[in-house]
Amino acid sequence: MASGAGSNFESLVRACRLGHLAASVELLVVNRADCGARGRAERLGVPNELLDHHFHPTRENLDRALITAFKGKAVDLVVMAGWMRIVTPVLIEAFPQRLLNIHPSLLPSFRGLDAVGQALAAGVCLSGCTAHLVAAEVDSGQILVQAAVPVLAGDNRTSLAARIQVQEHRILPLAVALAAARLESSGIEGQQR
Ligand code: GRF
């Protein structure tokens, strides 16, 4: 699931294709027709679907459309890789322990929008990114992997966000592998199928 440039989406596709992650990306869903993620999916040959939130009267309605798309591909895990919409229990409960998010801060610090700006405004010396399971409260849920990133003198949103993104691209495939391994060890792998 992506709304923006799609660099995290591409990092997952690459991790799979390079054999770093024993998985495959079966579907990209975007909510903006013109987002960069969609162009990357086309270039990478990944099936993609547009679910424009403007055509869904409620968040739950959009989430039901997402569920239909993912169940249609029998996916095991769903990753919010820069999905700029709040999801509801409808989606979360359809993919228990299987819905992941990537956020550009060391959670639980700086939840919500403009996490990088929040970190700069707070004057922290260390920021980073977090891959976590999704829970109903925004940017909460069990933490899977984090990476710390120094805030350097003279950093602005652009420079710090770019340094954080390098780490996002490392930890998101790791988080997918960890979530899958946990499902496997708890004996509920593939239960959704
Ligand atoms: C990432 O920084 C992610 O943490 C946040 O949205 C951004 C998406 O970037 N949730 P991209 O679209 O993957 O390049």
mmCIF file of N, CA, C and O and ligand atoms in Angstrom, residues 4-9 81-82 102-104 165 168, ligand 1:
data_model
loop_
_atom_site.group_PDB
_atom_site.id
_atom_site.type_symbol
_atom_site.label_atom_id
_atom_site.label_comp_id
_atom_site.label_asym_id
_atom_site.label_seq_id
_atom_site.Cartn_x
_atom_site.Cartn_y
_atom_site.Cartn_z
ATOM 1 N N GLY A 4 2.818 7.599 -1.997
ATOM 2 C CA GLY A 4 3.816 8.587 -2.379
ATOM 3 C C GLY A 4 4.812 8.083 -3.399
ATOM 4 O O GLY A 4 4.450 7.397 -4.370
ATOM 5 N N ALA A 5 6.068 8.399 -3.153
ATOM 6 C CA ALA A 5 7.124 8.106 -4.121
ATOM 7 C C ALA A 5 7.339 6.603 -4.323
ATOM 8 O O ALA A 5 7.763 6.174 -5.400
ATOM 9 N N GLY A 6 7.105 5.836 -3.289
ATOM 10 C CA GLY A 6 7.183 4.381 -3.448
ATOM 11 C C GLY A 6 8.572 3.791 -3.298
ATOM 12 O O GLY A 6 8.805 2.643 -3.698
ATOM 13 N N SER A 7 9.472 4.529 -2.662
ATOM 14 C CA SER A 7 10.828 3.968 -2.522
ATOM 15 C C SER A 7 10.831 2.753 -1.591
ATOM 16 O O SER A 7 11.601 1.808 -1.812
ATOM 17 N N ASN A 8 9.977 2.751 -0.586
ATOM 18 C CA ASN A 8 9.906 1.575 0.300
ATOM 19 C C ASN A 8 9.292 0.382 -0.423
ATOM 20 O O ASN A 8 9.730 -0.756 -0.232
ATOM 21 N N PHE A 9 8.290 0.660 -1.224
ATOM 22 C CA PHE A 9 7.712 -0.410 -2.058
ATOM 23 C C PHE A 9 8.814 -1.032 -2.918
ATOM 24 O O PHE A 9 8.963 -2.254 -2.982
ATOM 25 N N ALA A 81 3.408 0.955 3.063
ATOM 26 C CA ALA A 81 4.731 1.509 2.730
ATOM 27 C C ALA A 81 4.551 2.952 2.276
ATOM 28 O O ALA A 81 4.664 3.279 1.106
ATOM 29 N N GLY A 82 4.222 3.818 3.273
ATOM 30 C CA GLY A 82 3.932 5.196 2.928
ATOM 31 C C GLY A 82 2.492 5.363 2.491
ATOM 32 O O GLY A 82 2.204 6.039 1.510
ATOM 33 N N ILE A 102 5.552 1.354 8.115
ATOM 34 C CA ILE A 102 6.882 1.946 8.310
ATOM 35 C C ILE A 102 6.680 3.418 8.630
ATOM 36 O O ILE A 102 5.890 4.105 7.968
ATOM 37 N N HIS A 103 7.380 3.880 9.664
ATOM 38 C CA HIS A 103 7.186 5.262 10.134
ATOM 39 C C HIS A 103 8.556 5.908 10.357
ATOM 40 O O HIS A 103 9.438 5.282 10.944
ATOM 41 N N PRO A 104 8.715 7.171 9.931
ATOM 42 C CA PRO A 104 10.041 7.791 10.012
ATOM 43 C C PRO A 104 10.365 8.453 11.346
ATOM 44 O O PRO A 104 10.710 9.636 11.414
ATOM 45 N N GLN A 165 15.430 7.497 5.262
ATOM 46 C CA GLN A 165 14.898 6.574 4.230
ATOM 47 C C GLN A 165 15.887 5.469 3.873
ATOM 48 O O GLN A 165 15.475 4.345 3.591
ATOM 49 N N GLU A 168 15.124 2.990 6.324
ATOM 50 C CA GLU A 168 13.810 2.370 6.093
ATOM 51 C C GLU A 168 13.934 1.237 5.080
ATOM 52 O O GLU A 168 13.336 0.173 5.247
HETATM 53 C C1 GRF B 1 8.397 7.016 4.394
HETATM 54 O O1 GRF B 1 9.253 7.937 4.976
HETATM 55 C C2 GRF B 1 7.576 6.325 5.441
HETATM 56 O O2 GRF B 1 8.222 6.220 6.658
HETATM 57 C C3 GRF B 1 6.379 7.221 5.583
HETATM 58 O O3 GRF B 1 6.141 7.672 4.278
HETATM 59 C C4 GRF B 1 7.345 7.689 3.546
HETATM 60 C C5 GRF B 1 7.108 6.967 2.254
HETATM 61 O O4 GRF B 1 8.185 7.088 1.351
HETATM 62 N N1 GRF B 1 5.278 6.504 6.174
HETATM 63 P P1 GRF B 1 8.168 6.254 0.000
HETATM 64 O O5 GRF B 1 6.872 6.564 -0.698
HETATM 65 O O6 GRF B 1 8.279 4.807 0.352
HETATM 66 O O7 GRF B 1 9.352 6.738 -0.785
#
